mmCIF file of C-alpha atoms and ligand atoms in Angstrom:
data_model
loop_
_atom_site.group_PDB
_atom_site.id
_atom_site.type_symbol
_atom_site.label_atom_id
_atom_site.label_comp_id
_atom_site.label_asym_id
_atom_site.label_seq_id
_atom_site.Cartn_x
_atom_site.Cartn_y
_atom_site.Cartn_z
ATOM 1 C CA MET A 814 -10.699 -102.648 -116.056
ATOM 2 C CA ALA A 815 -7.665 -104.100 -115.282
ATOM 3 C CA ASP A 816 -5.022 -101.316 -113.880
ATOM 4 C CA ASN A 817 -1.546 -100.784 -115.803
ATOM 5 C CA ASP A 818 -0.252 -98.166 -114.090
ATOM 6 C CA PRO A 819 3.193 -99.283 -112.588
ATOM 7 C CA ASP A 820 3.443 -95.957 -110.316
ATOM 8 C CA ARG A 821 -0.224 -96.287 -109.089
ATOM 9 C CA ARG A 822 0.129 -100.153 -108.141
ATOM 10 C CA LYS A 823 3.611 -99.292 -106.515
ATOM 11 C CA PHE A 824 1.653 -96.295 -104.469
ATOM 12 C CA LEU A 825 -0.759 -99.156 -103.155
ATOM 13 C CA LYS A 826 1.635 -101.461 -102.422
ATOM 14 C CA ALA A 827 3.765 -98.941 -100.193
ATOM 15 C CA ALA A 828 0.643 -97.538 -98.825
ATOM 16 C CA THR A 829 -0.309 -101.167 -97.725
ATOM 17 C CA CYS A 830 2.748 -102.144 -96.123
ATOM 18 C CA ALA A 831 2.710 -98.706 -94.170
ATOM 19 C CA VAL A 832 -0.869 -99.180 -92.746
ATOM 20 C CA GLY A 833 -0.194 -102.944 -91.903
ATOM 21 C CA THR A 834 3.328 -101.952 -90.180
ATOM 22 C CA GLY A 835 1.619 -99.026 -88.052
ATOM 23 C CA VAL A 836 -1.413 -101.505 -87.130
ATOM 24 C CA GLY A 837 1.360 -104.149 -86.181
ATOM 25 C CA LEU A 838 3.416 -101.552 -83.874
ATOM 26 C CA MET A 839 0.390 -100.525 -82.445
ATOM 27 C CA VAL A 840 -0.555 -103.762 -81.285
ATOM 28 C CA ALA A 841 2.898 -105.179 -80.532
ATOM 29 C CA VAL A 842 4.507 -102.530 -78.334
ATOM 30 C CA PRO A 843 1.890 -102.395 -75.419
ATOM 31 C CA VAL A 844 2.164 -106.256 -75.426
ATOM 32 C CA ILE A 845 5.918 -106.101 -75.509
ATOM 33 C CA ARG A 846 5.904 -103.186 -72.913
ATOM 34 C CA LEU A 847 3.764 -105.161 -70.578
ATOM 35 C CA VAL A 848 5.895 -108.460 -70.978
ATOM 36 C CA VAL A 849 9.285 -106.652 -70.757
ATOM 37 C CA ASP A 850 8.987 -103.692 -68.764
ATOM 38 C CA PRO A 851 9.148 -105.294 -65.048
ATOM 39 C CA ALA A 852 12.860 -106.290 -66.158
ATOM 40 C CA THR A 853 13.882 -103.168 -66.045
ATOM 41 C CA ARG A 854 13.038 -101.918 -62.715
ATOM 42 C CA THR A 855 13.787 -102.993 -59.438
ATOM 43 C CA THR A 856 11.299 -105.936 -58.533
ATOM 44 C CA VAL A 857 11.063 -105.775 -55.056
ATOM 45 C CA THR A 858 10.721 -102.577 -52.555
ATOM 46 C CA GLY A 859 10.062 -102.815 -49.291
ATOM 47 C CA PRO A 860 10.763 -100.079 -47.046
ATOM 48 C CA THR A 861 14.041 -98.759 -45.879
ATOM 49 C CA GLU A 862 12.358 -95.672 -43.996
ATOM 50 C CA PRO A 863 11.605 -96.316 -40.385
ATOM 51 C CA LEU A 864 8.550 -98.644 -39.242
ATOM 52 C CA ASP A 865 6.259 -97.461 -36.761
ATOM 53 C CA LEU A 866 5.624 -100.228 -33.897
ATOM 54 C CA GLY A 867 3.185 -97.487 -31.993
ATOM 55 C CA ASN A 868 3.436 -95.483 -28.770
ATOM 56 C CA VAL A 869 6.620 -96.256 -26.830
ATOM 57 C CA ASP A 870 4.840 -96.676 -23.476
ATOM 58 C CA ARG A 871 3.517 -100.025 -24.810
ATOM 59 C CA PHE A 872 7.002 -101.272 -23.572
ATOM 60 C CA ARG A 873 7.160 -101.199 -20.031
ATOM 61 C CA VAL A 874 10.863 -100.498 -18.397
ATOM 62 C CA GLY A 875 12.355 -103.668 -16.754
ATOM 63 C CA ALA A 876 10.070 -105.905 -18.617
ATOM 64 C CA PRO A 877 10.623 -109.097 -20.329
ATOM 65 C CA PRO A 878 11.244 -109.114 -24.073
ATOM 66 C CA ARG A 879 8.249 -108.300 -26.140
ATOM 67 C CA ARG A 880 7.699 -109.551 -29.484
ATOM 68 C CA VAL A 881 6.191 -107.203 -31.986
ATOM 69 C CA GLU A 882 5.079 -107.848 -35.747
ATOM 70 C CA VAL A 883 7.069 -105.931 -38.894
ATOM 71 C CA ILE A 884 4.560 -104.595 -41.018
ATOM 72 C CA ALA A 885 5.437 -102.605 -44.242
ATOM 73 C CA PRO A 886 2.543 -100.095 -44.732
ATOM 74 C CA MET A 887 3.269 -100.852 -48.747
ATOM 75 C CA VAL A 888 5.231 -103.122 -50.676
ATOM 76 C CA LYS A 889 5.559 -103.287 -54.411
ATOM 77 C CA ASP A 890 7.089 -105.493 -56.940
ATOM 78 C CA GLY A 891 7.271 -105.297 -60.965
ATOM 79 C CA TRP A 892 3.630 -106.595 -61.240
ATOM 80 C CA THR A 893 1.453 -105.345 -58.102
ATOM 81 C CA SER A 894 1.373 -103.278 -54.521
ATOM 82 C CA ALA A 895 0.417 -105.027 -51.376
ATOM 83 C CA ARG A 896 -0.734 -103.441 -48.529
ATOM 84 C CA ASP A 897 0.208 -104.173 -44.852
ATOM 85 C CA VAL A 898 2.605 -106.699 -45.434
ATOM 86 C CA VAL A 899 4.212 -108.303 -42.411
ATOM 87 C CA LEU A 900 7.865 -108.534 -42.807
ATOM 88 C CA GLY A 901 8.699 -110.829 -39.792
ATOM 89 C CA ALA A 902 8.961 -110.087 -36.397
ATOM 90 C CA ALA A 903 11.096 -108.211 -34.104
ATOM 91 C CA TRP A 904 12.136 -108.662 -29.862
ATOM 92 C CA ILE A 905 12.089 -105.174 -28.215
ATOM 93 C CA ARG A 906 13.108 -105.066 -24.786
ATOM 94 C CA ARG A 907 13.558 -101.543 -22.662
ATOM 95 C CA THR A 908 15.769 -101.344 -20.025
ATOM 96 C CA GLU A 909 15.790 -97.861 -19.375
ATOM 97 C CA PRO A 910 13.154 -95.374 -20.305
ATOM 98 C CA THR A 911 15.231 -93.834 -22.460
ATOM 99 C CA LYS A 912 17.167 -97.031 -23.811
ATOM 100 C CA ILE A 913 15.051 -99.633 -25.673
ATOM 101 C CA GLU A 914 17.112 -102.745 -27.934
ATOM 102 C CA ALA A 915 15.825 -104.543 -30.871
ATOM 103 C CA LEU A 916 16.485 -107.923 -32.307
ATOM 104 C CA SER A 917 15.302 -109.616 -35.011
ATOM 105 C CA ALA A 918 13.303 -113.029 -34.619
ATOM 106 C CA VAL A 919 14.378 -114.108 -37.520
ATOM 107 C CA CYS A 920 17.460 -117.132 -36.146
ATOM 108 C CA PRO A 921 20.795 -116.575 -37.598
ATOM 109 C CA HIS A 922 21.173 -119.966 -38.391
ATOM 110 C CA LEU A 923 18.455 -121.085 -40.963
ATOM 111 C CA GLY A 924 15.871 -118.334 -40.653
ATOM 112 C CA CYS A 925 13.336 -120.067 -38.223
ATOM 113 C CA ALA A 926 11.273 -117.939 -35.763
ATOM 114 C CA ILE A 927 13.146 -117.168 -32.227
ATOM 115 C CA GLY A 928 10.844 -117.816 -28.843
ATOM 116 C CA TRP A 929 11.481 -116.014 -25.639
ATOM 117 C CA GLU A 930 11.706 -118.925 -23.023
ATOM 118 C CA GLY A 931 12.119 -116.947 -19.648
ATOM 119 C CA LYS A 932 15.267 -115.739 -19.225
ATOM 120 C CA ASP A 933 16.796 -116.825 -22.587
ATOM 121 C CA PHE A 934 15.657 -116.818 -26.472
ATOM 122 C CA LEU A 935 15.443 -120.427 -27.892
ATOM 123 C CA CYS A 936 15.214 -121.322 -31.762
ATOM 124 C CA PRO A 937 12.906 -124.379 -31.307
ATOM 125 C CA CYS A 938 14.064 -125.761 -34.855
ATOM 126 C CA HIS A 939 17.844 -126.699 -33.884
ATOM 127 C CA ASP A 940 18.010 -125.479 -30.153
ATOM 128 C CA SER A 941 20.308 -122.665 -30.896
ATOM 129 C CA ARG A 942 20.136 -120.566 -27.434
ATOM 130 C CA PHE A 943 20.663 -116.952 -27.100
ATOM 131 C CA SER A 944 20.954 -114.718 -23.966
ATOM 132 C CA VAL A 945 18.380 -111.560 -23.327
ATOM 133 C CA THR A 946 21.209 -109.423 -25.011
ATOM 134 C CA GLY A 947 21.369 -111.401 -28.317
ATOM 135 C CA GLU A 948 24.401 -113.161 -28.150
ATOM 136 C CA LYS A 949 24.866 -116.912 -28.850
ATOM 137 C CA GLN A 950 24.599 -119.518 -26.190
ATOM 138 C CA SER A 951 24.785 -122.802 -27.518
ATOM 139 C CA GLY A 952 23.449 -124.432 -30.735
ATOM 140 C CA PRO A 953 24.510 -124.756 -34.542
ATOM 141 C CA SER A 954 24.138 -120.767 -35.004
ATOM 142 C CA GLU A 955 27.475 -119.216 -35.897
ATOM 143 C CA ARG A 956 26.315 -115.884 -34.956
ATOM 144 C CA GLY A 957 23.955 -114.101 -31.979
ATOM 145 C CA LEU A 958 20.869 -112.423 -32.467
ATOM 146 C CA ASP A 959 20.747 -109.404 -35.019
ATOM 147 C CA PRO A 960 20.172 -105.889 -33.560
ATOM 148 C CA LEU A 961 17.648 -103.946 -35.696
ATOM 149 C CA PRO A 962 18.085 -99.896 -35.549
ATOM 150 C CA VAL A 963 15.231 -98.073 -33.212
ATOM 151 C CA GLU A 964 14.737 -94.807 -32.463
ATOM 152 C CA VAL A 965 11.732 -92.894 -30.526
ATOM 153 C CA ARG A 966 10.222 -90.024 -32.186
ATOM 154 C CA ASN A 967 7.806 -87.766 -30.969
ATOM 155 C CA GLY A 968 6.872 -90.791 -28.390
ATOM 156 C CA ARG A 969 6.698 -93.398 -31.031
ATOM 157 C CA LEU A 970 8.967 -96.395 -31.503
ATOM 158 C CA GLN A 971 10.482 -96.271 -35.027
ATOM 159 C CA LEU A 972 12.271 -99.607 -36.099
ATOM 160 C CA THR A 973 14.500 -100.142 -39.762
ATOM 161 C CA TRP A 974 13.625 -103.617 -40.269
ATOM 162 C CA VAL A 975 16.897 -105.250 -41.903
ATOM 163 C CA ARG A 976 17.087 -108.864 -43.461
ATOM 164 C CA TYR A 977 20.760 -110.540 -42.633
ATOM 165 C CA LYS A 978 21.932 -113.663 -44.478
ATOM 166 C CA PRO A 979 21.539 -116.762 -42.610
ATOM 167 C CA GLY A 980 24.231 -119.310 -41.934
ATOM 168 C CA SER A 981 26.967 -117.197 -41.417
ATOM 169 C CA ALA A 982 29.494 -115.743 -38.581
ATOM 170 C CA THR A 983 29.323 -112.397 -40.292
ATOM 171 C CA ARG A 984 26.158 -110.030 -41.013
ATOM 172 C CA GLU A 985 25.716 -109.370 -44.201
ATOM 173 C CA GLN A 986 22.392 -107.643 -45.530
ATOM 174 C CA VAL A 987 20.036 -109.109 -48.192
HETATM 175 S S1 LIG B 1302 17.459 -122.570 -37.906
HETATM 176 FE FE1 LIG B 1302 17.508 -121.876 -35.283
HETATM 177 S S2 LIG B 1302 19.049 -123.005 -34.685
HETATM 178 FE FE2 LIG B 1302 18.583 -123.819 -36.714
#
């Protein structure tokens, strides 16, 4: 039997469109959110709080600088999070029981890893040399080693990791 009721046909047409649109949105919205969502957020979050480097007694007064890895308990990006991420390394020197200095082990020239050579720091990549306190002595680096903030809390050494732009005379945080 033919359906000649125009109102019924209009209603069926509208209902079909509404159901189709609803199903389409149910599928499309989560997909669009999945693809676009990280773009609206900070993509990488590293620690801005001081990081624990262990008991301060690990660092003997008057000893040569000691290299320690700087490890973040958690780093997140738009998609994932990772635990115990090595951010870099620092050279720690304790000159007095209450005086501790930290220098970034990242070369301020182009970012190679700085090594301790017995009486000063040396970058193996282009031979920039730095004094024990981090001042530039020779080589292409335009500035001295980058100092990092440290403090002792409840007998534990806390370091704030800061990364500076390489290849410039001034310290610009990145
Ligand atoms: S990267 Fe260190 S001197 Fe060039």
